[in-house]
Amino acid sequence: MASEDLYLYFHGLLLPKIVHSEDSLNYFRTFRVQDDDVFVISYPKSGTTWMQEIVPLLLNGGDFTPVESIPNWDRVPWLEETRAVLVMDKLRAPRTMVSHMLYHLMPSTFSSSKAKVIYIARNPKDVLVSSFYFHQMASFLDDPGTFEEFMDKFLAGQVLFGKWTDHVKSWRNTDLGDRILYITYEELIQDLRGALERMLRFLGRQMSEEALDRVTEHCLFKNMKNNNMSNYSLVPQEVMDSSKSAFLRKGIAGDWKNHFSPELEAKFNEVIRKEMEESGISFPWDEE
Ligand code: A3P
């Protein structure tokens, strides 16, 4: 399918038509944020689905009912997607939602509210690899071509939600103060329990040691992969073909090392370094 049939543009960002429409974007723009809302913000392929599992469990004291009975996209809906209008009224307070939008495009009631935000970032090299496989299995995205071709598109921002660098810069430069918590995918991989504790504190919640152990265990890749409410197995094969690549694919940090040649790595580093150099932002993976 030609890419104009697959995507629509929102402020220059490419969004897949399968889950975005003019109506869904109007809903997004005019959404009335409430003070107790909780947002998870991510650039695509940075751990969004993982957070759709984690945050409800942290907020409800470790009750597995929602994560075992409601698909992730309705449990913690994307505010900009077409399902938001259908499920928002069904969410119990505090409402929890995800978004891939840039900070300055958020609804006007967002910054004036007291809503909390968890921003999850991931090494862009692993984001690229994850996205490459996602484009192979998702029929609603364009064919990624070769890995090198896809890298060029990624670096030029001709991919879902634009450039990775614009996304992270936009969300690091906010006036949200202590309303925003920055976390990384790598931190979750390294010490999931510790990361859950950090999020709990930020959300002002408590949980018994036993409950936290159970939540941690449940959210491990090997276990989450088997949760049909979170592994996208409910999506028809014509839409997401898991025989090409599973949605919960590898779930590790550093898979990029299996995909980047030294030349591609040098090219990637150079572009990202230039775009980040005046931002003053550093990430744990910068030294890798
Ligand atoms: P990989 O393709 O590298 O495996 P998103 O949800 O933002 O689209 O991100 C998808 C990525 O997060 C995939 O990465 C997926 O496997 C990974 N992921 C999802 N749940 C995870 C978990 N419990 N542990 C580790 N990685 C997870």
PDB file of C-alpha atoms and ligand atoms in Angstrom:
ATOM      1  CA  MET A   1       0.000   0.000   0.000  1.00  0.00           C
ATOM      2  CA  ALA A   2       1.256   3.508  -0.765  1.00  0.00           C
ATOM      3  CA  SER A   3       2.359   5.418   2.308  1.00  0.00           C
ATOM      4  CA  GLU A   4      -0.294   8.172   1.819  1.00  0.00           C
ATOM      5  CA  ASP A   5      -2.906   5.434   2.299  1.00  0.00           C
ATOM      6  CA  LEU A   6      -1.223   4.176   5.469  1.00  0.00           C
ATOM      7  CA  TYR A   7      -0.466   7.405   7.294  1.00  0.00           C
ATOM      8  CA  LEU A   8      -1.907  10.756   8.139  1.00  0.00           C
ATOM      9  CA  TYR A   9       0.134  13.780   9.171  1.00  0.00           C
ATOM     10  CA  PHE A  10      -0.333  15.678  12.424  1.00  0.00           C
ATOM     11  CA  HIS A  11       1.934  18.733  12.749  1.00  0.00           C
ATOM     12  CA  GLY A  12       4.393  17.004  10.424  1.00  0.00           C
ATOM     13  CA  LEU A  13       4.332  13.728  12.392  1.00  0.00           C
ATOM     14  CA  LEU A  14       3.491  10.481  10.639  1.00  0.00           C
ATOM     15  CA  LEU A  15       0.641   8.564  12.330  1.00  0.00           C
ATOM     16  CA  PRO A  16      -0.800   5.212  11.169  1.00  0.00           C
ATOM     17  CA  LYS A  17      -4.367   5.583   9.907  1.00  0.00           C
ATOM     18  CA  ILE A  18      -5.410   2.244  11.348  1.00  0.00           C
ATOM     19  CA  VAL A  19      -5.693   3.801  14.818  1.00  0.00           C
ATOM     20  CA  HIS A  20      -5.631   7.571  14.172  1.00  0.00           C
ATOM     21  CA  SER A  21      -8.193   9.789  12.471  1.00  0.00           C
ATOM     22  CA  GLU A  22      -9.122  13.473  12.274  1.00  0.00           C
ATOM     23  CA  ASP A  23     -11.775  12.729  14.911  1.00  0.00           C
ATOM     24  CA  SER A  24      -9.369  10.977  17.266  1.00  0.00           C
ATOM     25  CA  LEU A  25      -6.939  13.871  16.949  1.00  0.00           C
ATOM     26  CA  ASN A  26      -9.709  16.373  17.674  1.00  0.00           C
ATOM     27  CA  TYR A  27     -10.636  14.342  20.721  1.00  0.00           C
ATOM     28  CA  PHE A  28      -6.980  14.424  21.774  1.00  0.00           C
ATOM     29  CA  ARG A  29      -6.654  18.182  21.231  1.00  0.00           C
ATOM     30  CA  THR A  30      -9.754  19.057  23.229  1.00  0.00           C
ATOM     31  CA  PHE A  31      -9.365  16.423  25.946  1.00  0.00           C
ATOM     32  CA  ARG A  32      -9.967  17.733  29.480  1.00  0.00           C
ATOM     33  CA  VAL A  33      -7.161  16.475  31.644  1.00  0.00           C
ATOM     34  CA  GLN A  34      -8.024  15.851  35.307  1.00  0.00           C
ATOM     35  CA  ASP A  35      -5.649  16.483  38.174  1.00  0.00           C
ATOM     36  CA  ASP A  36      -5.470  12.838  39.174  1.00  0.00           C
ATOM     37  CA  ASP A  37      -4.820  11.519  35.638  1.00  0.00           C
ATOM     38  CA  VAL A  38      -1.607   9.579  35.104  1.00  0.00           C
ATOM     39  CA  PHE A  39       0.151   9.721  31.736  1.00  0.00           C
ATOM     40  CA  VAL A  40       2.815   7.425  30.374  1.00  0.00           C
ATOM     41  CA  ILE A  41       4.701   9.098  27.553  1.00  0.00           C
ATOM     42  CA  SER A  42       7.009   7.283  25.187  1.00  0.00           C
ATOM     43  CA  TYR A  43       8.501   7.356  21.740  1.00  0.00           C
ATOM     44  CA  PRO A  44       7.170   4.220  19.945  1.00  0.00           C
ATOM     45  CA  LYS A  45       8.993   0.946  20.765  1.00  0.00           C
ATOM     46  CA  SER A  46      10.435   2.246  24.023  1.00  0.00           C
ATOM     47  CA  GLY A  47       8.436   0.079  26.443  1.00  0.00           C
ATOM     48  CA  THR A  48       4.893   1.456  26.181  1.00  0.00           C
ATOM     49  CA  THR A  49       3.219  -1.958  26.443  1.00  0.00           C
ATOM     50  CA  TRP A  50       5.374  -2.791  29.440  1.00  0.00           C
ATOM     51  CA  MET A  51       4.156   0.370  31.179  1.00  0.00           C
ATOM     52  CA  GLN A  52       0.542  -0.473  30.294  1.00  0.00           C
ATOM     53  CA  GLU A  53       1.100  -3.585  32.416  1.00  0.00           C
ATOM     54  CA  ILE A  54       3.053  -1.978  35.236  1.00  0.00           C
ATOM     55  CA  VAL A  55       1.208   1.248  36.024  1.00  0.00           C
ATOM     56  CA  PRO A  56      -2.292  -0.195  36.619  1.00  0.00           C
ATOM     57  CA  LEU A  57      -0.768  -2.758  38.998  1.00  0.00           C
ATOM     58  CA  LEU A  58       1.086  -0.078  40.933  1.00  0.00           C
ATOM     59  CA  LEU A  59      -2.032   2.062  41.188  1.00  0.00           C
ATOM     60  CA  ASN A  60      -4.396  -0.724  42.249  1.00  0.00           C
ATOM     61  CA  GLY A  61      -2.178  -2.396  44.845  1.00  0.00           C
ATOM     62  CA  GLY A  62      -1.294  -5.392  42.675  1.00  0.00           C
ATOM     63  CA  ASP A  63      -4.765  -6.589  41.679  1.00  0.00           C
ATOM     64  CA  PHE A  64      -4.230  -8.638  38.503  1.00  0.00           C
ATOM     65  CA  THR A  65      -7.871  -8.466  37.360  1.00  0.00           C
ATOM     66  CA  PRO A  66      -7.455  -5.620  34.813  1.00  0.00           C
ATOM     67  CA  VAL A  67      -4.208  -6.901  33.298  1.00  0.00           C
ATOM     68  CA  GLU A  68      -5.712 -10.364  32.928  1.00  0.00           C
ATOM     69  CA  SER A  69      -9.072  -9.293  31.541  1.00  0.00           C
ATOM     70  CA  ILE A  70      -8.656  -6.056  29.550  1.00  0.00           C
ATOM     71  CA  PRO A  71      -6.457  -5.712  26.455  1.00  0.00           C
ATOM     72  CA  ASN A  72      -3.613  -3.256  26.999  1.00  0.00           C
ATOM     73  CA  TRP A  73      -5.011  -0.767  24.454  1.00  0.00           C
ATOM     74  CA  ASP A  74      -8.285  -0.430  26.415  1.00  0.00           C
ATOM     75  CA  ARG A  75      -6.741  -0.784  29.868  1.00  0.00           C
ATOM     76  CA  VAL A  76      -4.358   2.160  29.384  1.00  0.00           C
ATOM     77  CA  PRO A  77      -5.533   3.729  26.117  1.00  0.00           C
ATOM     78  CA  TRP A  78      -3.516   5.925  23.788  1.00  0.00           C
ATOM     79  CA  LEU A  79      -5.060   9.376  24.115  1.00  0.00           C
ATOM     80  CA  GLU A  80      -4.531  10.182  20.427  1.00  0.00           C
ATOM     81  CA  GLU A  81      -5.972   6.911  19.106  1.00  0.00           C
ATOM     82  CA  THR A  82      -9.478   6.094  17.940  1.00  0.00           C
ATOM     83  CA  ARG A  83     -10.317   3.883  20.915  1.00  0.00           C
ATOM     84  CA  ALA A  84      -9.783   6.647  23.465  1.00  0.00           C
ATOM     85  CA  VAL A  85     -13.248   8.120  22.998  1.00  0.00           C
ATOM     86  CA  LEU A  86     -14.808   4.668  23.387  1.00  0.00           C
ATOM     87  CA  VAL A  87     -13.062   3.616  26.575  1.00  0.00           C
ATOM     88  CA  MET A  88     -12.185   6.790  28.468  1.00  0.00           C
ATOM     89  CA  ASP A  89     -15.502   6.871  30.358  1.00  0.00           C
ATOM     90  CA  LYS A  90     -14.969   3.296  31.487  1.00  0.00           C
ATOM     91  CA  LEU A  91     -11.646   4.050  33.194  1.00  0.00           C
ATOM     92  CA  ARG A  92     -11.728   4.211  36.960  1.00  0.00           C
ATOM     93  CA  ALA A  93      -9.954   7.133  38.629  1.00  0.00           C
ATOM     94  CA  PRO A  94      -7.103   7.694  38.542  1.00  0.00           C
ATOM     95  CA  ARG A  95      -7.379   7.376  34.774  1.00  0.00           C
ATOM     96  CA  THR A  96      -4.176   6.094  33.211  1.00  0.00           C
ATOM     97  CA  MET A  97      -3.350   6.721  29.570  1.00  0.00           C
ATOM     98  CA  VAL A  98      -0.402   6.633  27.229  1.00  0.00           C
ATOM     99  CA  SER A  99       0.668   8.986  24.487  1.00  0.00           C
ATOM    100  CA  HIS A 100       3.440   9.211  21.916  1.00  0.00           C
ATOM    101  CA  MET A 101       2.888  12.939  21.306  1.00  0.00           C
ATOM    102  CA  LEU A 102       5.468  15.688  21.626  1.00  0.00           C
ATOM    103  CA  TYR A 103       5.123  17.874  24.712  1.00  0.00           C
ATOM    104  CA  HIS A 104       4.045  21.055  22.908  1.00  0.00           C
ATOM    105  CA  LEU A 105       1.246  19.163  21.112  1.00  0.00           C
ATOM    106  CA  MET A 106      -0.406  17.936  24.310  1.00  0.00           C
ATOM    107  CA  PRO A 107      -3.968  19.167  25.032  1.00  0.00           C
ATOM    108  CA  SER A 108      -4.080  22.675  26.476  1.00  0.00           C
ATOM    109  CA  THR A 109      -5.497  21.441  29.798  1.00  0.00           C
ATOM    110  CA  PHE A 110      -2.509  19.143  30.269  1.00  0.00           C
ATOM    111  CA  SER A 111       0.106  21.613  31.460  1.00  0.00           C
ATOM    112  CA  SER A 112      -2.262  23.557  33.731  1.00  0.00           C
ATOM    113  CA  SER A 113      -3.419  20.343  35.429  1.00  0.00           C
ATOM    114  CA  LYS A 114      -1.635  18.443  38.188  1.00  0.00           C
ATOM    115  CA  ALA A 115      -1.612  15.180  36.195  1.00  0.00           C
ATOM    116  CA  LYS A 116       1.497  13.064  36.721  1.00  0.00           C
ATOM    117  CA  VAL A 117       3.677  11.862  33.887  1.00  0.00           C
ATOM    118  CA  ILE A 118       6.099   8.972  33.580  1.00  0.00           C
ATOM    119  CA  TYR A 119       8.366   9.365  30.582  1.00  0.00           C
ATOM    120  CA  ILE A 120      10.073   6.169  29.472  1.00  0.00           C
ATOM    121  CA  ALA A 121      13.042   6.415  27.116  1.00  0.00           C
ATOM    122  CA  ARG A 122      15.066   3.655  25.473  1.00  0.00           C
ATOM    123  CA  ASN A 123      18.399   3.477  23.696  1.00  0.00           C
ATOM    124  CA  PRO A 124      17.486   4.728  20.197  1.00  0.00           C
ATOM    125  CA  LYS A 125      19.549   1.953  18.599  1.00  0.00           C
ATOM    126  CA  ASP A 126      17.325  -0.649  20.240  1.00  0.00           C
ATOM    127  CA  VAL A 127      14.250   1.443  19.398  1.00  0.00           C
ATOM    128  CA  LEU A 128      15.325   1.317  15.755  1.00  0.00           C
ATOM    129  CA  VAL A 129      15.822  -2.467  15.820  1.00  0.00           C
ATOM    130  CA  SER A 130      12.494  -3.058  17.561  1.00  0.00           C
ATOM    131  CA  SER A 131      10.734  -0.762  15.107  1.00  0.00           C
ATOM    132  CA  PHE A 132      12.357  -2.482  12.118  1.00  0.00           C
ATOM    133  CA  TYR A 133      10.831  -5.825  13.141  1.00  0.00           C
ATOM    134  CA  PHE A 134       7.539  -4.181  14.013  1.00  0.00           C
ATOM    135  CA  HIS A 135       7.339  -2.778  10.460  1.00  0.00           C
ATOM    136  CA  GLN A 136       7.867  -6.277   9.102  1.00  0.00           C
ATOM    137  CA  MET A 137       5.007  -7.798  11.080  1.00  0.00           C
ATOM    138  CA  ALA A 138       2.456  -4.952  11.017  1.00  0.00           C
ATOM    139  CA  SER A 139       0.497  -4.737   7.760  1.00  0.00           C
ATOM    140  CA  PHE A 140      -0.594  -1.177   8.569  1.00  0.00           C
ATOM    141  CA  LEU A 141       2.985   0.136   8.373  1.00  0.00           C
ATOM    142  CA  ASP A 142       5.126   0.556   5.286  1.00  0.00           C
ATOM    143  CA  ASP A 143       7.709  -2.048   4.345  1.00  0.00           C
ATOM    144  CA  PRO A 144      10.909  -1.029   6.165  1.00  0.00           C
ATOM    145  CA  GLY A 145      13.215  -2.132   3.315  1.00  0.00           C
ATOM    146  CA  THR A 146      16.731  -3.090   4.370  1.00  0.00           C
ATOM    147  CA  PHE A 147      17.972  -2.284   7.855  1.00  0.00           C
ATOM    148  CA  GLU A 148      20.164   0.468   6.433  1.00  0.00           C
ATOM    149  CA  GLU A 149      17.294   1.982   4.467  1.00  0.00           C
ATOM    150  CA  PHE A 150      15.129   1.936   7.555  1.00  0.00           C
ATOM    151  CA  MET A 151      17.883   3.557   9.591  1.00  0.00           C
ATOM    152  CA  ASP A 152      17.987   6.426   7.109  1.00  0.00           C
ATOM    153  CA  LYS A 153      14.246   6.947   7.472  1.00  0.00           C
ATOM    154  CA  PHE A 154      14.522   6.769  11.261  1.00  0.00           C
ATOM    155  CA  LEU A 155      17.312   9.334  11.372  1.00  0.00           C
ATOM    156  CA  ALA A 156      15.363  11.627   9.034  1.00  0.00           C
ATOM    157  CA  GLY A 157      12.253  11.318  11.218  1.00  0.00           C
ATOM    158  CA  GLN A 158      10.212   9.759   8.412  1.00  0.00           C
ATOM    159  CA  VAL A 159       8.791   7.249  10.860  1.00  0.00           C
ATOM    160  CA  LEU A 160       5.966   7.130  13.394  1.00  0.00           C
ATOM    161  CA  PHE A 161       5.894  10.257  15.553  1.00  0.00           C
ATOM    162  CA  GLY A 162       8.949  11.779  13.896  1.00  0.00           C
ATOM    163  CA  LYS A 163      12.497  11.956  15.167  1.00  0.00           C
ATOM    164  CA  TRP A 164      13.538  10.217  18.369  1.00  0.00           C
ATOM    165  CA  THR A 165      15.775  13.197  19.231  1.00  0.00           C
ATOM    166  CA  ASP A 166      12.866  15.676  18.921  1.00  0.00           C
ATOM    167  CA  HIS A 167      10.780  13.495  21.201  1.00  0.00           C
ATOM    168  CA  VAL A 168      13.280  13.179  24.023  1.00  0.00           C
ATOM    169  CA  LYS A 169      14.280  16.838  23.785  1.00  0.00           C
ATOM    170  CA  SER A 170      10.675  17.969  23.846  1.00  0.00           C
ATOM    171  CA  TRP A 171       9.911  15.993  27.025  1.00  0.00           C
ATOM    172  CA  ARG A 172      13.122  16.956  28.849  1.00  0.00           C
ATOM    173  CA  ASN A 173      12.380  20.635  28.362  1.00  0.00           C
ATOM    174  CA  THR A 174       9.087  21.002  30.133  1.00  0.00           C
ATOM    175  CA  ASP A 175       7.855  23.121  32.993  1.00  0.00           C
ATOM    176  CA  LEU A 176       6.306  20.083  34.657  1.00  0.00           C
ATOM    177  CA  GLY A 177       8.744  20.113  37.598  1.00  0.00           C
ATOM    178  CA  ASP A 178       8.102  17.229  39.969  1.00  0.00           C
ATOM    179  CA  ARG A 179       5.025  16.142  38.008  1.00  0.00           C
ATOM    180  CA  ILE A 180       7.264  14.174  35.640  1.00  0.00           C
ATOM    181  CA  LEU A 181       9.388  11.090  36.338  1.00  0.00           C
ATOM    182  CA  TYR A 182      12.047  10.015  33.850  1.00  0.00           C
ATOM    183  CA  ILE A 183      12.770   6.350  33.612  1.00  0.00           C
ATOM    184  CA  THR A 184      14.541   4.192  31.056  1.00  0.00           C
ATOM    185  CA  TYR A 185      13.761   0.825  29.530  1.00  0.00           C
ATOM    186  CA  GLU A 186      17.299  -0.212  30.444  1.00  0.00           C
ATOM    187  CA  GLU A 187      16.685   0.616  34.103  1.00  0.00           C
ATOM    188  CA  LEU A 188      13.636  -1.661  34.073  1.00  0.00           C
ATOM    189  CA  ILE A 189      15.691  -4.438  32.484  1.00  0.00           C
ATOM    190  CA  GLN A 190      18.476  -4.050  35.024  1.00  0.00           C
ATOM    191  CA  ASP A 191      16.401  -3.827  38.182  1.00  0.00           C
ATOM    192  CA  LEU A 192      12.682  -4.127  37.580  1.00  0.00           C
ATOM    193  CA  ARG A 193      11.776  -4.251  41.255  1.00  0.00           C
ATOM    194  CA  GLY A 194      13.832  -1.157  42.024  1.00  0.00           C
ATOM    195  CA  ALA A 195      12.247   0.695  39.103  1.00  0.00           C
ATOM    196  CA  LEU A 196       8.773  -0.297  40.308  1.00  0.00           C
ATOM    197  CA  GLU A 197       9.621   1.073  43.753  1.00  0.00           C
ATOM    198  CA  ARG A 198      10.718   4.363  42.204  1.00  0.00           C
ATOM    199  CA  MET A 199       7.459   4.598  40.277  1.00  0.00           C
ATOM    200  CA  LEU A 200       5.424   3.702  43.365  1.00  0.00           C
ATOM    201  CA  ARG A 201       7.035   6.532  45.329  1.00  0.00           C
ATOM    202  CA  PHE A 202       6.415   8.957  42.490  1.00  0.00           C
ATOM    203  CA  LEU A 203       2.779   7.914  42.290  1.00  0.00           C
ATOM    204  CA  GLY A 204       2.433   8.257  46.058  1.00  0.00           C
ATOM    205  CA  ARG A 205       1.430   4.604  46.494  1.00  0.00           C
ATOM    206  CA  GLN A 206       2.546   1.812  48.746  1.00  0.00           C
ATOM    207  CA  MET A 207       2.533  -1.928  48.362  1.00  0.00           C
ATOM    208  CA  SER A 208       3.514  -4.829  50.587  1.00  0.00           C
ATOM    209  CA  GLU A 209       6.817  -6.553  49.843  1.00  0.00           C
ATOM    210  CA  GLU A 210       4.916  -9.700  48.788  1.00  0.00           C
ATOM    211  CA  ALA A 211       2.608  -7.800  46.435  1.00  0.00           C
ATOM    212  CA  LEU A 212       5.589  -6.022  44.887  1.00  0.00           C
ATOM    213  CA  ASP A 213       7.336  -9.371  44.401  1.00  0.00           C
ATOM    214  CA  ARG A 214       4.258 -10.736  42.609  1.00  0.00           C
ATOM    215  CA  VAL A 215       3.934  -7.658  40.384  1.00  0.00           C
ATOM    216  CA  THR A 216       7.636  -7.808  39.520  1.00  0.00           C
ATOM    217  CA  GLU A 217       7.377 -11.473  38.583  1.00  0.00           C
ATOM    218  CA  HIS A 218       4.251 -10.886  36.508  1.00  0.00           C
ATOM    219  CA  CYS A 219       5.918  -8.059  34.550  1.00  0.00           C
ATOM    220  CA  LEU A 220       9.017 -10.023  33.556  1.00  0.00           C
ATOM    221  CA  PHE A 221       9.268 -10.455  29.796  1.00  0.00           C
ATOM    222  CA  LYS A 222       8.962 -14.254  29.918  1.00  0.00           C
ATOM    223  CA  ASN A 223       5.686 -13.990  31.850  1.00  0.00           C
ATOM    224  CA  MET A 224       4.202 -10.970  30.115  1.00  0.00           C
ATOM    225  CA  LYS A 225       4.803 -12.634  26.779  1.00  0.00           C
ATOM    226  CA  ASN A 226       2.191 -15.228  27.789  1.00  0.00           C
ATOM    227  CA  ASN A 227      -0.455 -12.703  28.790  1.00  0.00           C
ATOM    228  CA  ASN A 228      -2.926 -12.690  25.889  1.00  0.00           C
ATOM    229  CA  MET A 229      -4.242  -9.328  27.097  1.00  0.00           C
ATOM    230  CA  SER A 230      -0.829  -7.777  26.482  1.00  0.00           C
ATOM    231  CA  ASN A 231       0.978  -9.772  23.802  1.00  0.00           C
ATOM    232  CA  TYR A 232      -1.231  -8.633  20.876  1.00  0.00           C
ATOM    233  CA  SER A 233      -2.345 -12.195  20.127  1.00  0.00           C
ATOM    234  CA  LEU A 234      -5.933 -10.848  20.057  1.00  0.00           C
ATOM    235  CA  VAL A 235      -5.072  -8.891  16.894  1.00  0.00           C
ATOM    236  CA  PRO A 236      -5.861 -10.815  13.668  1.00  0.00           C
ATOM    237  CA  GLN A 237      -2.866 -12.235  11.843  1.00  0.00           C
ATOM    238  CA  GLU A 238      -3.602 -10.124   8.718  1.00  0.00           C
ATOM    239  CA  VAL A 239      -3.001  -7.049  10.857  1.00  0.00           C
ATOM    240  CA  MET A 240      -0.062  -8.253  12.957  1.00  0.00           C
ATOM    241  CA  ASP A 241       1.699 -11.347  11.724  1.00  0.00           C
ATOM    242  CA  SER A 242       3.475 -12.905  14.677  1.00  0.00           C
ATOM    243  CA  SER A 243       4.975 -15.607  12.439  1.00  0.00           C
ATOM    244  CA  LYS A 244       7.152 -12.797  10.990  1.00  0.00           C
ATOM    245  CA  SER A 245       8.032 -11.310  14.377  1.00  0.00           C
ATOM    246  CA  ALA A 246       6.372 -11.408  17.801  1.00  0.00           C
ATOM    247  CA  PHE A 247       5.220  -8.077  19.217  1.00  0.00           C
ATOM    248  CA  LEU A 248       6.967  -8.967  22.476  1.00  0.00           C
ATOM    249  CA  ARG A 249       9.994  -9.917  20.456  1.00  0.00           C
ATOM    250  CA  LYS A 250      13.232 -10.169  22.499  1.00  0.00           C
ATOM    251  CA  GLY A 251      12.740  -7.835  25.429  1.00  0.00           C
ATOM    252  CA  ILE A 252      16.427  -7.128  26.018  1.00  0.00           C
ATOM    253  CA  ALA A 253      18.792  -4.167  26.073  1.00  0.00           C
ATOM    254  CA  GLY A 254      21.566  -4.149  23.492  1.00  0.00           C
ATOM    255  CA  ASP A 255      20.066  -6.198  20.651  1.00  0.00           C
ATOM    256  CA  TRP A 256      21.356  -3.396  18.382  1.00  0.00           C
ATOM    257  CA  LYS A 257      24.801  -4.997  18.645  1.00  0.00           C
ATOM    258  CA  ASN A 258      23.460  -7.865  16.519  1.00  0.00           C
ATOM    259  CA  HIS A 259      22.275  -5.472  13.794  1.00  0.00           C
ATOM    260  CA  PHE A 260      24.696  -2.553  13.446  1.00  0.00           C
ATOM    261  CA  SER A 261      27.871  -2.797  11.385  1.00  0.00           C
ATOM    262  CA  PRO A 262      30.703  -0.463  12.552  1.00  0.00           C
ATOM    263  CA  GLU A 263      29.838   1.862   9.621  1.00  0.00           C
ATOM    264  CA  LEU A 264      26.163   2.047  10.499  1.00  0.00           C
ATOM    265  CA  GLU A 265      27.028   2.617  14.133  1.00  0.00           C
ATOM    266  CA  ALA A 266      29.335   5.507  13.260  1.00  0.00           C
ATOM    267  CA  LYS A 267      26.684   7.085  11.017  1.00  0.00           C
ATOM    268  CA  PHE A 268      23.952   6.689  13.629  1.00  0.00           C
ATOM    269  CA  ASN A 269      26.117   8.053  16.465  1.00  0.00           C
ATOM    270  CA  GLU A 270      27.123  11.072  14.431  1.00  0.00           C
ATOM    271  CA  VAL A 271      23.559  12.119  13.597  1.00  0.00           C
ATOM    272  CA  ILE A 272      22.248  11.580  17.129  1.00  0.00           C
ATOM    273  CA  ARG A 273      25.263  13.284  18.722  1.00  0.00           C
ATOM    274  CA  LYS A 274      24.838  16.377  16.549  1.00  0.00           C
ATOM    275  CA  GLU A 275      21.144  16.654  17.305  1.00  0.00           C
ATOM    276  CA  MET A 276      21.635  16.183  21.037  1.00  0.00           C
ATOM    277  CA  GLU A 277      24.853  18.168  21.505  1.00  0.00           C
ATOM    278  CA  GLU A 278      23.359  21.436  22.703  1.00  0.00           C
ATOM    279  CA  SER A 279      20.576  19.869  24.695  1.00  0.00           C
ATOM    280  CA  GLY A 280      22.576  19.132  27.841  1.00  0.00           C
ATOM    281  CA  ILE A 281      20.762  15.783  28.029  1.00  0.00           C
ATOM    282  CA  SER A 282      22.724  12.631  28.648  1.00  0.00           C
ATOM    283  CA  PHE A 283      21.606   9.031  28.770  1.00  0.00           C
ATOM    284  CA  PRO A 284      23.210   5.964  30.355  1.00  0.00           C
ATOM    285  CA  TRP A 285      23.737   4.407  26.918  1.00  0.00           C
ATOM    286  CA  ASP A 286      25.730   7.392  25.549  1.00  0.00           C
ATOM    287  CA  GLU A 287      28.986   5.776  26.619  1.00  0.00           C
ATOM    288  CA  GLU A 288      28.265   2.400  24.985  1.00  0.00           C
TER     289      GLU A 288
HETATM  290  P1  A3P B   1      11.807  -5.628  21.337  1.00  0.00           P
HETATM  291  O1  A3P B   1      11.212  -5.530  19.974  1.00  0.00           O
HETATM  292  O2  A3P B   1      13.221  -5.123  21.392  1.00  0.00           O
HETATM  293  O3  A3P B   1      11.667  -6.985  21.950  1.00  0.00           O
HETATM  294  P2  A3P B   1       6.355  -0.617  22.715  1.00  0.00           P
HETATM  295  O4  A3P B   1       5.438  -1.302  23.658  1.00  0.00           O
HETATM  296  O5  A3P B   1       6.685   0.796  23.088  1.00  0.00           O
HETATM  297  O6  A3P B   1       5.919  -0.768  21.295  1.00  0.00           O
HETATM  298  O7  A3P B   1       7.785  -1.350  22.839  1.00  0.00           O
HETATM  299  C1  A3P B   1       7.914  -2.690  22.439  1.00  0.00           C
HETATM  300  C2  A3P B   1       9.230  -3.220  22.959  1.00  0.00           C
HETATM  301  O8  A3P B   1       9.135  -3.385  24.393  1.00  0.00           O
HETATM  302  C3  A3P B   1       9.556  -4.589  22.381  1.00  0.00           C
HETATM  303  O9  A3P B   1      10.988  -4.634  22.305  1.00  0.00           O
HETATM  304  C4  A3P B   1       9.010  -5.500  23.465  1.00  0.00           C
HETATM  305  O10 A3P B   1       9.523  -6.810  23.438  1.00  0.00           O
HETATM  306  C5  A3P B   1       9.462  -4.737  24.705  1.00  0.00           C
HETATM  307  N1  A3P B   1       8.767  -5.174  25.926  1.00  0.00           N
HETATM  308  C6  A3P B   1       7.449  -5.251  26.163  1.00  0.00           C
HETATM  309  N2  A3P B   1       7.205  -5.802  27.370  1.00  0.00           N
HETATM  310  C7  A3P B   1       8.415  -6.088  27.906  1.00  0.00           C
HETATM  311  C8  A3P B   1       8.851  -6.703  29.147  1.00  0.00           C
HETATM  312  N3  A3P B   1       7.998  -7.138  30.047  1.00  0.00           N
HETATM  313  N4  A3P B   1      10.178  -6.828  29.342  1.00  0.00           N
HETATM  314  C9  A3P B   1      11.074  -6.401  28.429  1.00  0.00           C
HETATM  315  N5  A3P B   1      10.726  -5.827  27.249  1.00  0.00           N
HETATM  316  C10 A3P B   1       9.418  -5.692  26.990  1.00  0.00           C
END
